[in-house]
Coordinates of N, CA, C and O and ligand atoms in Angstrom, one line a residue:
M1 N 110.2 36.7 119.4 CA 109.4 37.1 120.6 C 110.1 38.2 121.4 O 111.3 38.1 121.6
N2 N 109.4 39.2 121.7 CA 110.0 40.3 122.5 C 109.9 39.9 124.0 O 108.9 39.8 124.6
G3 N 111.1 39.8 124.6 CA 111.1 39.4 126.0 C 110.9 40.5 126.9 O 110.8 40.3 128.1
D4 N 111.0 41.8 126.4 CA 110.8 42.9 127.3 C 109.3 43.2 127.6 O 108.7 43.9 126.8
K5 N 108.8 42.7 128.6 CA 107.3 42.9 128.9 C 107.1 44.2 129.5 O 105.9 44.6 129.7
R6 N 108.1 45.0 129.9 CA 107.9 46.3 130.5 C 107.6 47.3 129.5 O 107.0 48.4 129.8
K7 N 107.9 47.1 128.2 CA 107.7 48.1 127.2 C 106.2 48.1 126.7 O 105.7 47.1 126.2
P8 N 105.5 49.2 126.9 CA 104.1 49.3 126.4 C 104.0 49.3 124.9 O 105.0 49.6 124.2
P9 N 102.8 48.9 124.4 CA 102.6 48.9 123.0 C 102.9 50.3 122.4 O 102.6 51.3 123.1
E10 N 103.3 50.4 121.2 CA 103.6 51.7 120.5 C 102.5 52.7 120.7 O 102.8 53.9 121.0
K11 N 101.3 52.3 120.4 CA 100.2 53.3 120.4 C 100.0 54.0 121.8 O 99.5 55.1 121.9
E12 N 100.4 53.3 122.9 CA 100.2 53.8 124.2 C 101.4 54.8 124.5 O 101.3 55.5 125.5
C13 N 102.4 54.8 123.7 CA 103.6 55.7 123.9 C 103.4 57.0 123.2 O 104.2 57.9 123.4
Y14 N 102.4 57.1 122.4 CA 102.2 58.3 121.6 C 102.0 59.6 122.5 O 101.1 59.6 123.3
I15 N 102.8 60.5 122.4 CA 102.7 61.8 123.1 C 102.6 62.9 122.0 O 103.5 63.0 121.3
P16 N 101.5 63.6 122.0 CA 101.5 64.7 121.0 C 102.6 65.6 121.2 O 102.9 66.1 122.3
T17 N 103.3 65.9 120.1 CA 104.4 66.8 120.2 C 104.1 68.2 119.6 O 104.9 69.1 119.6
Q18 N 102.9 68.3 119.0 CA 102.6 69.6 118.4 C 101.3 70.1 118.9 O 100.3 69.4 119.0
D19 N 101.3 71.3 119.3 CA 100.0 72.0 119.7 C 99.2 72.3 118.4 O 99.6 72.9 117.5
I20 N 98.0 71.7 118.4 CA 97.1 71.9 117.3 C 96.1 73.0 117.5 O 95.2 73.1 116.7
S21 N 96.2 73.8 118.5 CA 95.3 74.9 118.7 C 95.7 76.0 117.8 O 96.8 76.2 117.4
C22 N 94.7 76.8 117.4 CA 94.9 77.9 116.5 C 95.9 78.9 117.1 O 95.7 79.3 118.3
V23 N 96.9 79.3 116.4 CA 97.9 80.2 116.9 C 97.4 81.6 117.0 O 98.0 82.4 117.8
L24 N 96.4 81.9 116.3 CA 95.9 83.3 116.4 C 95.0 83.5 117.6 O 95.2 84.5 118.3
C25 N 94.1 82.6 117.9 CA 93.1 82.8 119.0 C 93.4 81.9 120.2 O 93.0 82.2 121.3
Q26 N 94.1 80.8 120.0 CA 94.4 79.8 121.0 C 93.2 79.2 121.6 O 93.2 78.7 122.8
E27 N 92.0 79.3 120.9 CA 90.8 78.8 121.5 C 90.2 77.6 120.8 O 89.6 76.8 121.4
K28 N 90.5 77.5 119.5 CA 89.9 76.5 118.7 C 91.0 75.6 118.1 O 92.1 76.0 118.0
T29 N 90.6 74.4 117.6 CA 91.5 73.6 116.9 C 91.8 74.2 115.5 O 90.9 74.7 114.8
E30 N 93.1 74.2 115.1 CA 93.4 74.9 113.9 C 93.2 73.9 112.7 O 93.7 72.9 112.6
D31 N 92.3 74.4 111.8 CA 92.2 73.8 110.5 C 92.1 74.9 109.5 O 91.9 76.1 110.0
S32 N 92.1 74.6 108.3 CA 92.2 75.7 107.3 C 90.9 76.6 107.3 O 91.0 77.8 107.3
N33 N 89.7 76.0 107.5 CA 88.5 76.8 107.5 C 88.5 77.7 108.7 O 88.1 78.9 108.7
H34 N 88.9 77.2 109.9 CA 89.0 78.0 111.1 C 90.0 79.1 110.9 O 89.7 80.3 111.1
L35 N 91.2 78.7 110.6 CA 92.3 79.7 110.5 C 92.0 80.9 109.6 O 92.2 82.1 110.0
F36 N 91.6 80.6 108.4 CA 91.4 81.7 107.4 C 90.0 82.3 107.5 O 89.9 83.5 107.1
F37 N 89.0 81.6 107.9 CA 87.6 82.1 107.6 C 86.7 82.2 108.8 O 85.7 82.9 108.8
S38 N 87.0 81.6 109.9 CA 86.1 81.7 111.1 C 86.8 82.1 112.4 O 86.1 82.4 113.3
C39 N 88.1 82.1 112.4 CA 88.8 82.6 113.6 C 88.5 84.1 113.8 O 88.5 84.8 112.8
Q40 N 88.2 84.4 115.0 CA 87.9 85.8 115.3 C 88.9 86.8 114.8 O 88.6 87.9 114.2
K41 N 90.2 86.4 115.0 CA 91.3 87.3 114.6 C 91.3 87.5 113.0 O 91.4 88.6 112.5
A42 N 91.2 86.4 112.3 CA 91.1 86.5 110.8 C 89.9 87.2 110.4 O 89.9 88.1 109.4
T43 N 88.8 86.9 111.0 CA 87.5 87.6 110.6 C 87.6 89.1 110.7 O 87.0 89.8 109.9
E44 N 88.3 89.6 111.8 CA 88.4 91.0 111.9 C 89.1 91.6 110.7 O 88.8 92.7 110.3
V45 N 90.1 90.9 110.2 CA 90.9 91.4 109.1 C 90.0 91.5 107.8 O 89.9 92.4 107.1
W46 N 89.2 90.4 107.6 CA 88.3 90.3 106.5 C 87.3 91.5 106.5 O 87.0 92.2 105.5
Y47 N 86.7 91.8 107.7 CA 85.8 92.9 107.8 C 86.4 94.2 107.7 O 85.8 95.2 107.2
D48 N 87.7 94.4 108.2 CA 88.4 95.6 107.9 C 88.6 95.8 106.4 O 88.4 97.0 106.0
L49 N 88.9 94.8 105.7 CA 89.0 94.9 104.2 C 87.7 95.2 103.6 O 87.7 96.0 102.6
L50 N 86.6 94.6 104.0 CA 85.3 94.9 103.5 C 85.0 96.4 103.7 O 84.5 97.1 102.8
S51 N 85.3 96.9 104.9 CA 85.1 98.3 105.2 C 85.9 99.2 104.3 O 85.5 100.2 103.8
W52 N 87.2 98.8 104.1 CA 88.1 99.5 103.2 C 87.6 99.7 101.8 O 87.7 100.8 101.2
I53 N 87.0 98.7 101.3 CA 86.4 98.8 99.9 C 85.0 99.2 99.9 O 84.3 99.2 98.8
G54 N 84.4 99.6 101.1 CA 83.1 100.1 101.1 C 82.0 99.1 100.9 O 80.9 99.5 100.4
K55 N 82.2 97.9 101.3 CA 81.2 96.8 101.2 C 80.9 96.2 102.5 O 81.7 96.3 103.5
S56 N 79.8 95.6 102.6 CA 79.5 94.8 103.8 C 78.9 93.5 103.3 O 78.2 93.5 102.3
A57 N 79.1 92.4 104.0 CA 78.6 91.1 103.6 C 78.8 90.2 104.8 O 79.7 90.4 105.6
A58 N 78.0 89.2 104.8 CA 78.2 88.1 105.7 C 79.1 87.1 105.0 O 78.7 86.6 103.9
L59 N 80.2 86.8 105.6 CA 81.2 85.9 104.9 C 81.0 84.5 105.4 O 80.8 84.2 106.6
H60 N 81.2 83.5 104.5 CA 81.1 82.1 104.9 C 82.3 81.6 105.6 O 83.4 82.2 105.6
S61 N 82.2 80.4 106.2 CA 83.3 79.9 106.9 C 84.0 78.7 106.2 O 84.8 78.0 106.8
S62 N 83.6 78.4 105.0 CA 84.3 77.4 104.2 C 84.9 78.1 103.0 O 84.4 79.1 102.5
A63 N 86.1 77.6 102.6 CA 86.9 78.3 101.6 C 86.2 78.6 100.3 O 86.2 79.7 99.8
S64 N 85.5 77.6 99.7 CA 84.9 77.8 98.4 C 83.8 78.8 98.5 O 83.7 79.7 97.7
N65 N 82.9 78.7 99.5 CA 81.8 79.6 99.7 C 82.3 81.0 100.0 O 81.8 82.0 99.6
H66 N 83.4 81.1 100.8 CA 84.0 82.4 101.2 C 84.5 83.1 100.0 O 84.2 84.3 99.8
L67 N 85.2 82.4 99.1 CA 85.8 83.0 97.9 C 84.6 83.4 97.0 O 84.7 84.6 96.5
M68 N 83.6 82.6 96.8 CA 82.5 82.9 95.9 C 81.8 84.2 96.4 O 81.5 85.1 95.7
G69 N 81.6 84.2 97.7 CA 80.9 85.4 98.3 C 81.7 86.6 98.2 O 81.2 87.7 97.8
F70 N 83.0 86.5 98.6 CA 83.8 87.7 98.6 C 84.1 88.3 97.2 O 84.1 89.5 97.0
S71 N 84.4 87.4 96.3 CA 84.7 87.9 94.9 C 83.5 88.4 94.2 O 83.7 89.0 93.1
N72 N 82.4 88.2 94.7 CA 81.2 88.7 94.0 C 80.4 89.8 94.7 O 79.2 90.0 94.4
I73 N 81.0 90.4 95.6 CA 80.3 91.5 96.4 C 80.3 92.8 95.6 O 79.6 93.7 96.0
G74 N 81.2 92.9 94.5 CA 81.2 94.1 93.8 C 80.6 93.9 92.4 O 79.8 93.0 92.2
H75 N 80.9 94.8 91.5 CA 80.5 94.7 90.1 C 81.3 93.6 89.4 O 82.3 93.2 89.9
K76 N 80.8 93.2 88.3 CA 81.5 92.2 87.5 C 82.9 92.5 87.2 O 83.8 91.7 87.3
K77 N 83.2 93.8 87.0 CA 84.5 94.3 86.6 C 85.5 94.2 87.8 O 86.7 94.3 87.7
D78 N 84.9 94.0 89.0 CA 85.7 94.0 90.2 C 86.2 92.6 90.6 O 86.9 92.4 91.6
I79 N 85.7 91.6 89.9 CA 86.0 90.2 90.3 C 87.5 89.9 90.4 O 87.9 89.3 91.3
L80 N 88.2 90.4 89.4 CA 89.6 90.1 89.4 C 90.3 90.8 90.6 O 91.1 90.1 91.3
F81 N 90.0 92.0 90.9 CA 90.5 92.7 92.0 C 90.2 92.0 93.3 O 91.0 91.7 94.2
L82 N 88.9 91.6 93.4 CA 88.4 91.0 94.7 C 89.0 89.6 94.9 O 89.4 89.2 96.0
T83 N 89.2 88.9 93.8 CA 89.8 87.6 93.9 C 91.3 87.7 94.3 O 91.8 86.9 95.1
G84 N 92.0 88.7 93.7 CA 93.3 89.0 94.1 C 93.4 89.4 95.5 O 94.3 88.9 96.3
L85 N 92.5 90.2 96.0 CA 92.5 90.6 97.4 C 92.3 89.4 98.3 O 92.9 89.3 99.3
W86 N 91.4 88.5 97.9 CA 91.1 87.3 98.7 C 92.3 86.4 98.8 O 92.7 86.0 99.9
I87 N 93.0 86.2 97.6 CA 94.2 85.4 97.6 C 95.3 86.0 98.5 O 95.9 85.3 99.3
C88 N 95.5 87.3 98.4 CA 96.5 88.0 99.1 C 96.2 87.9 100.6 O 97.1 87.7 101.4
T89 N 94.9 88.0 101.0 CA 94.5 87.9 102.4 C 94.8 86.6 103.0 O 95.4 86.5 104.1
V90 N 94.5 85.5 102.3 CA 94.7 84.2 102.7 C 96.3 84.0 102.9 O 96.7 83.4 103.9
W91 N 97.0 84.4 101.9 CA 98.5 84.3 101.9 C 99.1 85.0 103.1 O 99.9 84.5 103.8
C92 N 98.6 86.3 103.4 CA 99.2 87.0 104.5 C 98.8 86.5 105.8 O 99.6 86.5 106.8
I93 N 97.6 85.9 105.9 CA 97.2 85.3 107.2 C 98.1 84.0 107.4 O 98.5 83.8 108.5
W94 N 98.3 83.3 106.3 CA 99.2 82.1 106.4 C 100.6 82.5 106.8 O 101.2 81.8 107.7
K95 N 101.1 83.5 106.2 CA 102.5 84.0 106.6 C 102.5 84.4 108.0 O 103.5 84.1 108.7
K96 N 101.5 85.1 108.5 CA 101.5 85.6 109.9 C 101.4 84.4 110.8 O 102.0 84.3 111.9
R97 N 100.5 83.4 110.4 CA 100.4 82.2 111.2 C 101.8 81.5 111.4 O 102.1 81.1 112.5
N98 N 102.5 81.4 110.3 CA 103.8 80.7 110.4 C 104.8 81.6 111.2 O 105.7 81.0 111.9
D99 N 104.7 82.9 111.1 CA 105.6 83.8 111.8 C 105.4 83.6 113.3 O 106.3 83.5 114.1
I100 N 104.1 83.5 113.7 CA 103.7 83.2 115.1 C 104.2 81.8 115.5 O 104.8 81.7 116.6
R101 N 103.8 80.8 114.7 CA 104.1 79.4 115.1 C 105.6 79.2 115.2 O 106.0 78.5 116.1
F102 N 106.4 79.7 114.3 CA 107.8 79.3 114.2 C 108.8 80.3 114.6 O 110.0 80.0 114.8
K103 N 108.4 81.6 114.7 CA 109.3 82.6 115.0 C 108.9 83.5 116.1 O 109.4 84.7 116.3
Q104 N 107.9 83.1 116.9 CA 107.4 83.8 118.1 C 106.9 85.2 117.7 O 107.0 86.2 118.4
G105 N 106.4 85.3 116.5 CA 105.8 86.5 116.0 C 104.5 86.9 116.8 O 104.0 86.0 117.5
K106 N 104.1 88.1 116.7 CA 102.9 88.5 117.4 C 101.8 88.9 116.3 O 102.1 89.5 115.3
W107 N 100.5 88.6 116.7 CA 99.4 89.0 115.8 C 99.2 90.5 115.9 O 99.2 91.1 117.0
S108 N 99.0 91.1 114.8 CA 98.6 92.5 114.7 C 97.6 92.7 113.6 O 97.9 92.6 112.4
R109 N 96.4 92.9 114.0 CA 95.3 93.1 113.1 C 95.6 94.2 112.1 O 95.5 94.0 110.9
D110 N 96.0 95.4 112.6 CA 96.4 96.5 111.7 C 97.6 96.2 110.9 O 97.6 96.6 109.7
G111 N 98.5 95.5 111.4 CA 99.7 95.1 110.7 C 99.4 94.2 109.5 O 99.9 94.4 108.4
V112 N 98.6 93.2 109.7 CA 98.2 92.2 108.7 C 97.4 93.0 107.6 O 97.6 92.8 106.4
T113 N 96.5 93.8 108.0 CA 95.6 94.5 107.1 C 96.5 95.4 106.2 O 96.3 95.5 105.0
A114 N 97.4 96.1 106.8 CA 98.3 97.0 106.1 C 99.2 96.2 105.1 O 99.4 96.7 104.0
E115 N 99.7 95.1 105.5 CA 100.5 94.3 104.7 C 99.7 93.8 103.4 O 100.2 93.8 102.3
I116 N 98.4 93.4 103.7 CA 97.6 93.0 102.5 C 97.4 94.2 101.6 O 97.6 94.0 100.3
K117 N 97.1 95.3 102.1 CA 96.9 96.5 101.2 C 98.2 96.8 100.4 O 98.2 97.2 99.2
S118 N 99.3 96.7 101.1 CA 100.6 97.0 100.4 C 100.9 96.0 99.3 O 101.3 96.4 98.2
H119 N 100.6 94.7 99.6 CA 100.9 93.7 98.5 C 99.9 93.9 97.4 O 100.3 93.8 96.2
V120 N 98.7 94.1 97.7 CA 97.7 94.3 96.6 C 98.1 95.5 95.7 O 98.0 95.5 94.5
W121 N 98.5 96.6 96.4 CA 99.0 97.7 95.7 C 100.1 97.3 94.7 O 100.1 97.6 93.5
S122 N 101.1 96.6 95.2 CA 102.2 96.1 94.4 C 101.7 95.3 93.2 O 102.2 95.4 92.1
W123 N 100.9 94.3 93.5 CA 100.4 93.4 92.5 C 99.6 94.2 91.4 O 99.8 93.9 90.2
L124 N 98.8 95.1 91.8 CA 98.1 95.9 90.8 C 99.0 96.7 89.9 O 98.8 96.9 88.7
Q125 N 100.1 97.2 90.5 CA 101.0 98.0 89.7 C 101.7 97.2 88.7 O 102.0 97.6 87.6
V126 N 101.9 95.9 89.0 CA 102.7 95.1 88.1 C 101.8 94.3 87.1 O 102.0 94.2 85.9
F127 N 100.7 93.7 87.7 CA 100.0 92.6 86.9 C 98.6 93.0 86.4 O 98.2 92.5 85.4
S128 N 97.9 93.9 87.0 CA 96.5 94.1 86.7 C 96.2 95.2 85.7 O 96.9 96.2 85.6
K129 N 95.1 95.0 85.0 CA 94.6 96.0 84.2 C 93.5 96.7 84.9 O 92.8 97.6 84.3
Y130 N 93.3 96.4 86.2 CA 92.2 97.0 86.9 C 92.4 98.5 87.0 O 91.4 99.2 86.8
G131 N 93.6 99.0 87.2 CA 94.0 100.4 87.0 C 93.7 101.3 88.1 O 94.2 102.4 88.1
S132 N 92.8 100.9 89.1 CA 92.4 101.9 90.1 C 93.6 102.4 90.9 O 93.6 103.6 91.3
S133 N 94.5 101.5 91.2 CA 95.6 101.9 92.1 C 96.4 103.1 91.5 O 97.0 103.9 92.2
A134 N 96.5 103.1 90.1 CA 97.2 104.1 89.5 C 96.6 105.5 89.7 O 97.3 106.5 89.6
D135 N 95.4 105.6 90.1 CA 94.7 106.8 90.4 C 95.0 107.4 91.8 O 94.6 108.5 92.1
F136 N 95.7 106.6 92.6 CA 95.9 107.0 94.0 C 97.4 107.0 94.3 O 98.1 106.1 93.8
S137 N 97.8 107.8 95.2 CA 99.2 107.7 95.7 C 99.2 106.5 96.6 O 98.1 106.0 97.1
F138 N 100.4 106.0 96.9 CA 100.5 104.8 97.8 C 99.9 105.1 99.2 O 99.2 104.3 99.7
R139 N 100.1 106.4 99.7 CA 99.6 106.7 101.0 C 98.0 106.8 100.9 O 97.4 106.3 101.8
D140 N 97.5 107.3 99.9 CA 96.0 107.4 99.8 C 95.4 106.0 99.6 O 94.2 105.8 100.0
W141 N 96.1 105.1 99.0 CA 95.6 103.7 98.8 C 95.1 103.1 100.1 O 94.1 102.4 100.1
F142 N 95.8 103.4 101.2 CA 95.4 102.8 102.5 C 94.1 103.3 103.0 O 93.5 102.6 103.9
N143 N 93.7 104.4 102.6 CA 92.5 105.0 103.2 C 91.3 105.1 102.2 O 90.2 105.4 102.6
V144 N 91.6 104.9 100.9 CA 90.6 105.1 99.9 C 89.7 103.9 99.8 O 90.0 102.8 100.2
V145 N 88.5 104.2 99.3 CA 87.6 103.1 99.0 C 87.7 102.8 97.5 O 87.3 103.6 96.7
P146 N 88.4 101.7 97.1 CA 88.6 101.5 95.7 C 87.5 101.1 94.8 O 87.5 101.2 93.6
L147 N 86.4 100.6 95.4 CA 85.3 100.1 94.6 C 84.1 101.0 94.7 O 83.8 101.6 95.7
A148 N 83.4 101.2 93.5 CA 82.2 102.0 93.5 C 81.1 101.2 94.2 O 81.1 100.0 94.3
N149 N 80.2 102.0 94.7 CA 79.0 101.4 95.4 C 77.9 101.0 94.4 O 77.9 101.5 93.4
Ligands
ZN201 ZN1 91.6 80.9 115.9

């Protein structure tokens, strides 16, 4: 028997130690669908990328539907590129989220978008048979529309 009647039950002692609000917008609860696909900050990056490749689309807010929609906005031959771009974008948003959460980093829409383009450039140089990046200088890559309409 516990003789210390002043000690409250464990569940009443729980104090949240972690802020669960989205580190990008600080307005919504952070979960994966919000962070990557419906947060206003992340959405701006997705639409910047759509503009970069010369496409427009309404993007979904759930991961599987977002990937399906994004990777199929171009021609069939573009699916590999678009899937790679999608993966890279999620990865860069996640890295920036962690940078903000754990290292007091700052959100930069242009910085994240530039980082995504830079990584995709590197990936295409090394892994892809897509080939379009080889037609452009690295500087032009940032401004060019890589997909045909
Ligand atoms: Zn958010």
